[in-house]
XYZ file of C-alpha atoms in Angstrom:
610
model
C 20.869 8.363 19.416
C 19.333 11.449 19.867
C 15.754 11.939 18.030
C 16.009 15.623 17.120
C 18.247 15.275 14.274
C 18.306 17.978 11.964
C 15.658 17.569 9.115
C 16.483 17.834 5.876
C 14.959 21.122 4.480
C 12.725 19.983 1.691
C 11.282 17.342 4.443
C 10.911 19.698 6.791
C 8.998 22.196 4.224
C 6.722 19.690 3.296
C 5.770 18.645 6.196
C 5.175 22.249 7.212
C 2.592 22.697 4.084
C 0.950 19.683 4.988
C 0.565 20.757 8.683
C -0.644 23.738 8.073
C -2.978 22.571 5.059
C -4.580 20.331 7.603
C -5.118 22.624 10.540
C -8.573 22.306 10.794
C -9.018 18.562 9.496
C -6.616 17.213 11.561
C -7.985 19.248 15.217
C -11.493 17.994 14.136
C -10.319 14.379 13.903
C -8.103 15.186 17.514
C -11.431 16.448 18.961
C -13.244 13.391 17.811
C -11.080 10.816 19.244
C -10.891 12.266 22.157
C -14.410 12.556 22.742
C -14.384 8.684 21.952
C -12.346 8.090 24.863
C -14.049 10.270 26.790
C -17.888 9.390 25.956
C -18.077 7.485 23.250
C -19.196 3.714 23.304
C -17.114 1.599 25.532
C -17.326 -1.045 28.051
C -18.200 1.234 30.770
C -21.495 2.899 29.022
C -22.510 -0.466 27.543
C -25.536 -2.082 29.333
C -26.053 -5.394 31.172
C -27.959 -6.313 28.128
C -25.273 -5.279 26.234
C -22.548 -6.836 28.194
C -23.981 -10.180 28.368
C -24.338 -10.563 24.684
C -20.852 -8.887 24.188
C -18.747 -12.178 26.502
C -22.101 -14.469 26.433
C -19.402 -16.788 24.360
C -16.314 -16.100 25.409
C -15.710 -19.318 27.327
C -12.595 -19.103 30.100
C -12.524 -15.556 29.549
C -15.738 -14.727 30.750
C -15.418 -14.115 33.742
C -12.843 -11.366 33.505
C -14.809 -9.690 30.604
C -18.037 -9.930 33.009
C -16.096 -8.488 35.797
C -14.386 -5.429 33.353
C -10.848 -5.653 35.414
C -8.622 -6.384 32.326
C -8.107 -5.110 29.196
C -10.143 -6.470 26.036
C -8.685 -6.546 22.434
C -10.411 -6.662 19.494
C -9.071 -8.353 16.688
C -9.771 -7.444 13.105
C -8.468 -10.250 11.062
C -8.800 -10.543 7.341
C -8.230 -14.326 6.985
C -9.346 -16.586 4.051
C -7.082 -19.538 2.968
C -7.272 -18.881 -0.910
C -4.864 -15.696 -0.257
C -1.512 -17.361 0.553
C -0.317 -14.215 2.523
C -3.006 -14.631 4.576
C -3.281 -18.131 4.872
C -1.619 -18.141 8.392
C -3.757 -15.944 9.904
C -5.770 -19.050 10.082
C -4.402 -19.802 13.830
C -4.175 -16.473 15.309
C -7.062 -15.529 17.336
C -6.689 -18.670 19.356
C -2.681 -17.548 19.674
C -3.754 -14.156 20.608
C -6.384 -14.969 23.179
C -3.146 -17.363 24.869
C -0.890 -14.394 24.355
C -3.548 -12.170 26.359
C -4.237 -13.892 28.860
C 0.058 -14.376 29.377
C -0.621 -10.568 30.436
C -3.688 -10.485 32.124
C -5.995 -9.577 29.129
C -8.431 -11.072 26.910
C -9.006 -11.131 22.806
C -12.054 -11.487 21.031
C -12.074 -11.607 17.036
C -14.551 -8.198 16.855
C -14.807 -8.853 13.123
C -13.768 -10.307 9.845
C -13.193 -8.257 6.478
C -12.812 -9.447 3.265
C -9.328 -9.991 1.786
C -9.003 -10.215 -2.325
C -6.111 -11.421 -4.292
C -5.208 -9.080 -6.689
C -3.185 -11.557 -7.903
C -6.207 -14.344 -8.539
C -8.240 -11.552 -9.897
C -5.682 -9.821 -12.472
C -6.840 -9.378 -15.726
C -9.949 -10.687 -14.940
C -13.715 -8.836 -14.843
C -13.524 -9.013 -10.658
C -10.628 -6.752 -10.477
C -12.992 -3.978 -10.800
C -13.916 -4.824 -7.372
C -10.497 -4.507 -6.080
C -9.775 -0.639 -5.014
C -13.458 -0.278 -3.717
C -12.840 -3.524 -1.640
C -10.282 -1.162 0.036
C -13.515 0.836 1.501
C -15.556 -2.334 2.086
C -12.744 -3.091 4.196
C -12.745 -0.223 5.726
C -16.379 -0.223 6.865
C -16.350 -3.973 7.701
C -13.406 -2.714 10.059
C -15.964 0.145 11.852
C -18.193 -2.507 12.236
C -16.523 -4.436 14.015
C -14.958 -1.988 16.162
C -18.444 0.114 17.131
C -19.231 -2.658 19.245
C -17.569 -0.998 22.352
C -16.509 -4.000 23.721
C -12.573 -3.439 23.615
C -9.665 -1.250 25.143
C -7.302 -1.735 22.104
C -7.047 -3.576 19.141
C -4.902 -5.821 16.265
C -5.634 -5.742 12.653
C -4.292 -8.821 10.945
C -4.342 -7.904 7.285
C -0.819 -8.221 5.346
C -1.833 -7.249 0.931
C -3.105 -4.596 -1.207
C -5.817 -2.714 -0.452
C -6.503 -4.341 3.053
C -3.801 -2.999 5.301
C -4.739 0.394 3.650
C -8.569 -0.473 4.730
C -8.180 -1.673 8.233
C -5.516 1.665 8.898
C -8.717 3.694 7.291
C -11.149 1.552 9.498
C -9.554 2.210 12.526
C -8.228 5.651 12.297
C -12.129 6.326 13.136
C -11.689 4.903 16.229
C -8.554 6.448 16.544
C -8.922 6.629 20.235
C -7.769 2.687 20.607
C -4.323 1.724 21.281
C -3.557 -0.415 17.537
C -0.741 -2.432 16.644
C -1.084 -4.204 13.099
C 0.372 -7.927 12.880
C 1.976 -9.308 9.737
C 2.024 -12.843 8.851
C 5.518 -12.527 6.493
C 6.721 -13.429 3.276
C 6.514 -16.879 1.303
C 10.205 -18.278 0.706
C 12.133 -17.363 -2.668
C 10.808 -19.454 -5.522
C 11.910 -19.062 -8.743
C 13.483 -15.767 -9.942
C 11.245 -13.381 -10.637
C 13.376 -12.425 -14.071
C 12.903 -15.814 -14.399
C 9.184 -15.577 -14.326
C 9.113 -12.200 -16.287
C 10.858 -13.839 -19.026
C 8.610 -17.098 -19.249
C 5.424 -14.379 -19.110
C 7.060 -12.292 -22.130
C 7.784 -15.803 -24.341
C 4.291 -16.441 -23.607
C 2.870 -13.181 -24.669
C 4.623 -13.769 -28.254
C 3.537 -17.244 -28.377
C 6.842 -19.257 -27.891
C 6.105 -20.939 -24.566
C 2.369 -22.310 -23.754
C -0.062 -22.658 -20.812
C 2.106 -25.593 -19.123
C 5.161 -23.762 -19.321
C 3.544 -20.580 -18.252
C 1.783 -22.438 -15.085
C 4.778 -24.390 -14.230
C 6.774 -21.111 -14.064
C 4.191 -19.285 -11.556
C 3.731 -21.978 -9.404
C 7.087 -21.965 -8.817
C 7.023 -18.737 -7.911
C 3.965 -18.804 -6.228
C 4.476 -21.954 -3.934
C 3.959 -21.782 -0.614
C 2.139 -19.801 2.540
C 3.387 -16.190 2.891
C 3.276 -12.686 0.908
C 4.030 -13.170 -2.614
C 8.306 -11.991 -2.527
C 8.203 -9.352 -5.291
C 8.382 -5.858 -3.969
C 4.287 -5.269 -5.156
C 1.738 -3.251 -2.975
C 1.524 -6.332 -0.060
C 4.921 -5.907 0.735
C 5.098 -1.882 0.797
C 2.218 -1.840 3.179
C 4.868 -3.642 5.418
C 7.319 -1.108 5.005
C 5.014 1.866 5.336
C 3.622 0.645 8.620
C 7.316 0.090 9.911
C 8.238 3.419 8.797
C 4.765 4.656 10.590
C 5.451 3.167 13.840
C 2.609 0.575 14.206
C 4.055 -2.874 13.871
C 6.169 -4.033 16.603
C 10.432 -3.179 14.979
C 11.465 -5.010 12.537
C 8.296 -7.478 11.973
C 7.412 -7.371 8.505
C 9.821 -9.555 6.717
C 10.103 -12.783 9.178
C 8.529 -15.473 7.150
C 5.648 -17.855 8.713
C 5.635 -20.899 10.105
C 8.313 -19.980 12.345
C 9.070 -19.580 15.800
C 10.341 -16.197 15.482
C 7.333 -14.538 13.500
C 5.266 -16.296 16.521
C 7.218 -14.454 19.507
C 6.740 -11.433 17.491
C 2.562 -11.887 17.194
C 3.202 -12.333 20.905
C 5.232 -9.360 21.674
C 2.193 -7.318 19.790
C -0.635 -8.944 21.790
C 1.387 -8.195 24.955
C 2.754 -4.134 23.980
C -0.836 -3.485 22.698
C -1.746 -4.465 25.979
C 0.460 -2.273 27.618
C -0.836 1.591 26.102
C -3.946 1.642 26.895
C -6.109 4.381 28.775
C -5.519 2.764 31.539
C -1.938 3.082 32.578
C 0.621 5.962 32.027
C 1.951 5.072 28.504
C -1.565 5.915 26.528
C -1.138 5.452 22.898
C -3.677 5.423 20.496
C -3.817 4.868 16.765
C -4.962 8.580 16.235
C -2.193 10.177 17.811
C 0.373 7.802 16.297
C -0.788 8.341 12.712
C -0.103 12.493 12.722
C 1.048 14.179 9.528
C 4.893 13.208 10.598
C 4.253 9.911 10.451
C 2.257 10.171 6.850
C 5.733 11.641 5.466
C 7.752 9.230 7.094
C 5.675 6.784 4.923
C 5.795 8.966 1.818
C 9.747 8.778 2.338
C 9.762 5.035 3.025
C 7.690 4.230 -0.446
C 10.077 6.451 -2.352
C 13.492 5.473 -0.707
C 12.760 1.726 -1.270
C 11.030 2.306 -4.806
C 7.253 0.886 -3.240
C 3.886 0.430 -4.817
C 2.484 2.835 -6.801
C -1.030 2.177 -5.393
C 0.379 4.051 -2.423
C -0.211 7.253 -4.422
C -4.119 6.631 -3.974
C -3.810 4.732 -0.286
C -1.913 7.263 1.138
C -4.344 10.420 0.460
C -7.253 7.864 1.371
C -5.373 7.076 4.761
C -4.329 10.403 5.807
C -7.985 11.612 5.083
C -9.450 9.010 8.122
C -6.746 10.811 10.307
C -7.845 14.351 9.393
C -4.329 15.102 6.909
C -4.607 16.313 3.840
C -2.040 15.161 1.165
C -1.535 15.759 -2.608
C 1.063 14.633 -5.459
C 3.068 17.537 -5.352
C 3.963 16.977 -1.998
C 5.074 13.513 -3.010
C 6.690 14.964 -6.254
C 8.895 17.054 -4.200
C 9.905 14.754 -1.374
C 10.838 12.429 -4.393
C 13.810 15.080 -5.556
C 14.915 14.841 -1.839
C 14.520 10.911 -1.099
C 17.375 8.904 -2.648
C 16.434 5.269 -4.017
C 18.325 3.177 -1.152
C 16.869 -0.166 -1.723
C 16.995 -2.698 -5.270
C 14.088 -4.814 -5.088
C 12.421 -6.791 -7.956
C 10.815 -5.333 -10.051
C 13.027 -2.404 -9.683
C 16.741 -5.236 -9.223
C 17.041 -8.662 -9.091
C 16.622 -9.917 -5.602
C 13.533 -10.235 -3.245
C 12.157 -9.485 0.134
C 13.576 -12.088 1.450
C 17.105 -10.677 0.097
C 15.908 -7.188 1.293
C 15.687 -8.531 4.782
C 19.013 -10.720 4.475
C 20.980 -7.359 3.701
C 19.371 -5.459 6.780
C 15.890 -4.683 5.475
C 13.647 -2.261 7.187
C 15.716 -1.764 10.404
C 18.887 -0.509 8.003
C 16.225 1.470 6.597
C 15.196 3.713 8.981
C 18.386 3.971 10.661
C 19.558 5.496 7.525
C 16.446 7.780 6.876
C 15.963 8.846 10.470
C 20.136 9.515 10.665
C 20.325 11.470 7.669
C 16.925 13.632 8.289
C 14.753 12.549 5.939
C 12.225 10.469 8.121
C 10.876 11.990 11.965
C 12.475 10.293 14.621
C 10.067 12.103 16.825
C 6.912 10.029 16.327
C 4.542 8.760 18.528
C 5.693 4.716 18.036
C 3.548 2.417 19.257
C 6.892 0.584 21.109
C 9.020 3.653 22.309
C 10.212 7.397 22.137
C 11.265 7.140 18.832
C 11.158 5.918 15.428
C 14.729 4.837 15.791
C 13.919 1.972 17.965
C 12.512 0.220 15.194
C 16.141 0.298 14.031
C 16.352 -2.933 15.289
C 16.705 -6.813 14.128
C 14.212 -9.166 16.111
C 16.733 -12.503 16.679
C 15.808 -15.211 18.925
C 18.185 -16.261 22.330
C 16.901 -19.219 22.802
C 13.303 -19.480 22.666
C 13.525 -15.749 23.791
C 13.071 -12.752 21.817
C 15.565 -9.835 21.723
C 16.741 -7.012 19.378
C 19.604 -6.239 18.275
C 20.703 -2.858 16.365
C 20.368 -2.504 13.072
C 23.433 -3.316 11.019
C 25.651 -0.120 10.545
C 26.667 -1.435 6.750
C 24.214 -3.368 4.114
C 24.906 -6.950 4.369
C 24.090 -6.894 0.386
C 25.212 -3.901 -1.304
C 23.439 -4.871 -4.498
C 19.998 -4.568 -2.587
C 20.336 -2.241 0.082
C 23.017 0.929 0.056
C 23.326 4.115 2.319
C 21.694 7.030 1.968
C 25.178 8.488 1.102
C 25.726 5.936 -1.958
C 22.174 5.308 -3.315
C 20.796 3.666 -6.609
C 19.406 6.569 -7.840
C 19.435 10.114 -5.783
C 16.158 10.501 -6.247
C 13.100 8.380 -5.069
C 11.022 6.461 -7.583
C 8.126 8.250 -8.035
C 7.353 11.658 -10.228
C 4.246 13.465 -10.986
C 3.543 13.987 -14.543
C 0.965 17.097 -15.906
C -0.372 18.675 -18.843
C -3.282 19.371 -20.893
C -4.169 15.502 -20.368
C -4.502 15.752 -16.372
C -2.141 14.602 -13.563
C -0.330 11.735 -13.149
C 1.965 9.987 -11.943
C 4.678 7.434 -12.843
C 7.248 5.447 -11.217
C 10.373 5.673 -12.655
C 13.017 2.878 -10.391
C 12.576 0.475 -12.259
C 12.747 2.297 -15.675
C 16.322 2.528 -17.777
C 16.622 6.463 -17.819
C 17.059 6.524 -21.336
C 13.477 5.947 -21.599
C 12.394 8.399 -18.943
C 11.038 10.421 -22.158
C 8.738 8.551 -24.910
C 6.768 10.834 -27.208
C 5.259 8.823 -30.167
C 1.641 8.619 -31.630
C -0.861 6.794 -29.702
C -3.122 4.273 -29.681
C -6.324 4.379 -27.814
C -8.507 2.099 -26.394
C -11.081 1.476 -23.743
C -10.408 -1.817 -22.889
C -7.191 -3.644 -21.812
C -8.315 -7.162 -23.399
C -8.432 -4.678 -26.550
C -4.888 -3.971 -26.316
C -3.939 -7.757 -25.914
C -5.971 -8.230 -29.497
C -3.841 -5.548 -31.336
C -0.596 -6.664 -29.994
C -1.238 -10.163 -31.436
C -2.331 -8.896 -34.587
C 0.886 -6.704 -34.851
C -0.529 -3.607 -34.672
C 1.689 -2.455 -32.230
C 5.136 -2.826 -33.591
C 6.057 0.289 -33.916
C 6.729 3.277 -31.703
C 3.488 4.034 -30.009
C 2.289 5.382 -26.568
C -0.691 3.029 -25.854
C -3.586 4.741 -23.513
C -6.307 2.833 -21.854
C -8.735 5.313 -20.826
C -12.428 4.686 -19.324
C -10.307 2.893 -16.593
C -11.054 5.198 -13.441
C -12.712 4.822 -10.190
C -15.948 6.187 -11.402
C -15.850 4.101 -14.600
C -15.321 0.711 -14.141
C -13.403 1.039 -10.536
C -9.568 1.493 -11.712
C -8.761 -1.903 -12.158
C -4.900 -2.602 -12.607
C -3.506 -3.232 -15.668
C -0.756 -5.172 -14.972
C -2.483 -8.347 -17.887
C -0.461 -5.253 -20.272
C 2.879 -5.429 -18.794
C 4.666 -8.361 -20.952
C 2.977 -7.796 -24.172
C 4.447 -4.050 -23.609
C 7.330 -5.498 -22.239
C 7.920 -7.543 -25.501
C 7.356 -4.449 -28.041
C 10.039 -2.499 -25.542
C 12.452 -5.548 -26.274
C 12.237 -5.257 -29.747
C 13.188 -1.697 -30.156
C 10.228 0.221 -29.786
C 9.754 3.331 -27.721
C 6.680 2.376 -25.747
C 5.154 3.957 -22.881
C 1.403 3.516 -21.227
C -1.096 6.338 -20.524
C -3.921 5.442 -18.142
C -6.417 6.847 -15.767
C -6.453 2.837 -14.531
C -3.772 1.716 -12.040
C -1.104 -0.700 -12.400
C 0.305 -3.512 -10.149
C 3.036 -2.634 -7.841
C 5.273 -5.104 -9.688
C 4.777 -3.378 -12.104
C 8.240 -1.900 -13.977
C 9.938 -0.957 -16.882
C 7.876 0.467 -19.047
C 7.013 4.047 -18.499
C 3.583 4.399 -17.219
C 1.483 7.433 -16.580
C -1.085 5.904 -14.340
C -3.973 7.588 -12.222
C -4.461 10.000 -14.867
C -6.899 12.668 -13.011
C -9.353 14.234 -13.784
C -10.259 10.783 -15.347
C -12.186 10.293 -18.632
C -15.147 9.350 -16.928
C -15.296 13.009 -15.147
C -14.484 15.233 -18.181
C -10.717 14.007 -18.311
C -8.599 14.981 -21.558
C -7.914 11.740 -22.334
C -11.996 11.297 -23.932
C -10.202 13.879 -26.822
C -7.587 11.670 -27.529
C -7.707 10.075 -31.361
C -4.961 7.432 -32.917
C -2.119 8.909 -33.910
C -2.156 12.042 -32.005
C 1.382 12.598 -30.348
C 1.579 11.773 -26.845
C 4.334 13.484 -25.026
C 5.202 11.697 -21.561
C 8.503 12.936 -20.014
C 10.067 12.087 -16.084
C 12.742 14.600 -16.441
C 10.046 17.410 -17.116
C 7.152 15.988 -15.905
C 5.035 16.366 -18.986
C 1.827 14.740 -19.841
C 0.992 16.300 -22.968
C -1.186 15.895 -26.479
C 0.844 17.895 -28.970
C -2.031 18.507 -30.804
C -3.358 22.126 -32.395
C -4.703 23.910 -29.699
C -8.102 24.916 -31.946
C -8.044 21.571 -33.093
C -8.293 19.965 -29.445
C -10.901 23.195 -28.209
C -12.768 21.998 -30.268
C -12.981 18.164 -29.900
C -15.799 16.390 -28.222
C -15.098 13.534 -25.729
C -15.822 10.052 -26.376
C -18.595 8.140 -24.799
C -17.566 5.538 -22.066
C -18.928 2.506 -22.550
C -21.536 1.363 -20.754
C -20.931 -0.148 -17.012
C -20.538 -3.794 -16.947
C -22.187 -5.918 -14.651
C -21.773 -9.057 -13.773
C -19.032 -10.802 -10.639
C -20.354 -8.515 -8.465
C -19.512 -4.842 -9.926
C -23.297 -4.026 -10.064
C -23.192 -4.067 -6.093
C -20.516 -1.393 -6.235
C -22.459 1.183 -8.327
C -22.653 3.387 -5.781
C -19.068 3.476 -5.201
C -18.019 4.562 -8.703
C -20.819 7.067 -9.170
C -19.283 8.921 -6.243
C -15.703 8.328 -6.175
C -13.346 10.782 -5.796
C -10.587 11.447 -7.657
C -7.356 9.260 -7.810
C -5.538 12.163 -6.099
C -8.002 12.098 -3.033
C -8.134 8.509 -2.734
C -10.617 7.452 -5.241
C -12.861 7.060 -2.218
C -16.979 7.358 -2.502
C -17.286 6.569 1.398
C -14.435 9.107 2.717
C -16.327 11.756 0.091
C -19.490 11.329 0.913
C -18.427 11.523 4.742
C -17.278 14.283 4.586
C -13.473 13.320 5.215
């Protein structure tokens, strides 16, 4: 199959804007890798001293580190065994270093990073720690890498804001051949309808706490990415659609001896583009501004994450692209909703992948010209051979093509017979800021809610008035002092059955918010990453109950239909004060300079100038 396929034009306009938008960014990021390569730190510049602290440890490897005749990969793994998607990580460095030396190289684990459960930590005073951990990660990722010590490099990282923080990590050392390694999805536990409904009776006081735990522990039950289509699981698809895991990884669950020939097919193709031979690729060159759309694409074909509207700017800034919502916005009216994952259908990843999952995906999206063919993969000449199924022949791994029809038409459909024909995501603007809000999983009928609001600047206040039945009526509720430089944009997801519930009984409801929401997040409209935020001089510090809140997909309208003298002449209200406590006191610096949502809602990439 041929990889210049013609592009389709609002694809190939966008990416135009954004290539010429980051002209200079991007060369200046080009110029620094290659310098890196050419005299940065590396095993060649490094000292005796230096050397013999670098393999002082490394036991039957020693002797070829010592000696500098193979190649040395660095692994970057964010393992803990609380996480359950990240629970099997556990075992890989000692798999790796087997798989390595299999090919004549070595591993080393260069560094650890943390990796937090949004899911432990929702609704709770920690998850204002949770986008900011994305630059922790990040950093704990450049330290591990400045060590010099290594000719390539895996990042083992799987949820949220970690595969978004090792990407940003080591896009600085762009210079390194990187392949990132999944660990795969938990089997399908209970339905997640199933769960939503048990969470809504709970919210309205018909089930209690053993009901409600017995419910997610059956959905939660086992090793392996939580099998809602959330934030975890669109990382996955974004890196397949970027080129950087080995095709078709992301949806083979653990534990088994397929997901275990793929971590070794990784170890051994990383192994294979270095500097040293004649197929160089690094991470840098990989991750260009073709590859940033084909992720765009990806999120919005398969109705992904949300938090991809603030990872995505935040990545493409550590490669030297610049990004914005509007280009997302319009690739959105060109990408057609292809995939019906919970919380947007019924089924699951594990479904997804059953019906031809990512493979089918960018066979479609490559055919029809809305995703580049003509990246720089880290496996071949094109993104089309990641069109392909990883199957075991025996204890043997092969490939096969992608299947040329959806093995579940109620998950997966061609480009030419979508869900929707447009993608999932719209940005939303008025006199109170940008937003944006993802519509897939959201009946159209409710596309447009204007009602009075109700404001508040905490979510645990919201929770309060629902109980009390303050609520029942048609009401846009807005949760404002929620952005990265106020208490770290939390997600709000605690909201979503209590909203959930007033939407079941009748009620036009929709959420305003310069917070974020979970991934699984779904049908109730939500303006989230409201920007500028209130924190910064936002519009939504004017807002007062019962002011009408206009929020419309069709039109993309975020207004206040309030007198314009009247709102000129309002004066914002005061954010509380920051908390402290679980940590957020340590991250002060962070949300005093944070950028906004639509950069990233990064304080490191700001302040460095990125």
């Amino acid at each position: 199959m041929p990889i210049d396929l013609p592009l389709n034009p609002i694809v190939a306009k966008v990416t135009d804007r954004i290539i010429a938008r980051s002209a200079q960014t991007r060369a200046a990021y080009l110029d620094l890798i290659a310098r890196a390569r050419d005299a940065g730190v590396n095993r060649d510049v490094l000292s005796c001293g230096n050397l013999a602290h670098g393999f002082a440890a490394a036991g039957e490897d020693k002797i070829a580190l010592r000696d500098n005749k193979s190649i040395n990969i660095g692994v970057i793994t964010a393992y803990n065994d609380m996480l359950s998607a990240h629970q099997p990580y556990g075992r890989y460095p000692e798999q790796i270093k087997i798989f390595a030396r299999e090919v004549g190289a070595t591993a080393q684990v260069a560094g650890g990073v943390p990796a937090m459960c949004d899911g432990v930590t929702q609704g709770q005073a920690s998850m204002e720690l949770s986008l900011f951990s994305r630059d922790n990660i990040a950093m704990g990722t450049a330290v591990g890498l400045s060590h010099g010590m290594y000719e390539a490099a895996l990042l083992l990282g799987i949820c949220d804001k970690i595969v978004p923080g090792l990407l940003i990590g080591s896009l600085r050392f762009g210079h390194l051949p990187t392949i990132l390694v999944p660990a795969g999805q938990m089997a399908t536990g209970l339905a997640n309808k199933e769960k939503q409904r048990i969470r809504q009776l709970y919210a309205e006081g018909k089930v209690g706490r053993e009901e409600l735990l017995a419910s997610e522990s059956a959905s939660y039950h086992s090793a392996g990415t939580c099998t809602f289509y959330g934030t975890a699981n669109s990382n996955q698809m974004m890196m397949e659609m970027m080129g950087l895991h080995v095709p078709g990884a992301s949806f083979v669950q653990p534990g088994t001896k397929l997901r275990q020939e793929l971590t070794r097919a990784a170890v051994h193709r990383v192994s294979q583009i270095t500097w040293e031979g004649d197929d160089y690729r690094p991470l840098g060159h990989c991750v260009d501004e073709k590859a940033i759309v084909n992720a765009i694409v990806g999120l919005l074909a398969t109705g992904g994450s949300t938090n991809h509207v603030i990872h995505l700017p935040a990545i493409a800034r550590a490669a030297g692209v610049q990004i914005d919502w509007d280009d997302m916005d319009e690739l959105s009216r060109a990408v057609p909703l292809i995939a019906s994952i919970y919380p947007n259908g019924s089924g699951d990843v594990n479904g997804f992948a059953d019906a031809g999952g990512m493979p089918y995906v960018i066979r479609e999206l490559v055919e029809a010209g809305l995703a580049h063919g003509d990246i720089l993969t880290v496996y071949g000449s094109s993104l089309l051979e990641g069109a392909q199924q990883p199957v075991l022949d025996g204890d043997a791994l092969r490939w096969d093509p992608a299947p040329r029809e959806s093995l579940n038409p109620a998950m997966l459909r061609p480009v030419t017979e979508p869900f929707q024909p447009e993608g999932g995501l719209r940005l939303v603007q008025g006199n109170l800021g940008r937003g944006t809000i993802k519509v897939s999983a959201v009946d159209r009928s409710r596309w447009t809610i204007e009602a009075p609001c109700r404001v508040f600047s905490d979510q645990n206040d919201v929770l309060k008035a629902f109980k009390a039945g303050e609520l029942e009526r048609d009401v846009v509720v807005v949760v404002r002092f929620q952005g990265p430089a106020a208490n770290g944009m939390p997600e709000l997801h605690k909201l979503t059955p209590s909203l959930g519930v007033l939407q079941d009984r009748g009620f036009r409801v929709a959420l305003v918010t310069d917070g974020r929401m979970s991934g699984a997040s779904g049908k109730v409209p939500a303006a989230i990453h409201v920007s500028p935020e209130a924190k910064k001089g936002g519009a939504l510090a004017l807002l007062k109950d019962g002011d009408v809140v206009r929020v419309c997909a069709e039109t993309g309208e975020l207004l206040a239909l309030v007198d314009a003298a009247d709102w000129a002449a309002r004066t914002p209200a005061q954010a509380p004060e920051e908390a402290i406590g679980v940590g957020r006191e340590l991250f002060a610096i962070m949300r005093h300079f944070a950028d906004p949502a639509e950069r990233g809602g990064s304080a490191m990439l700001a302040a460095g100038g990125l």
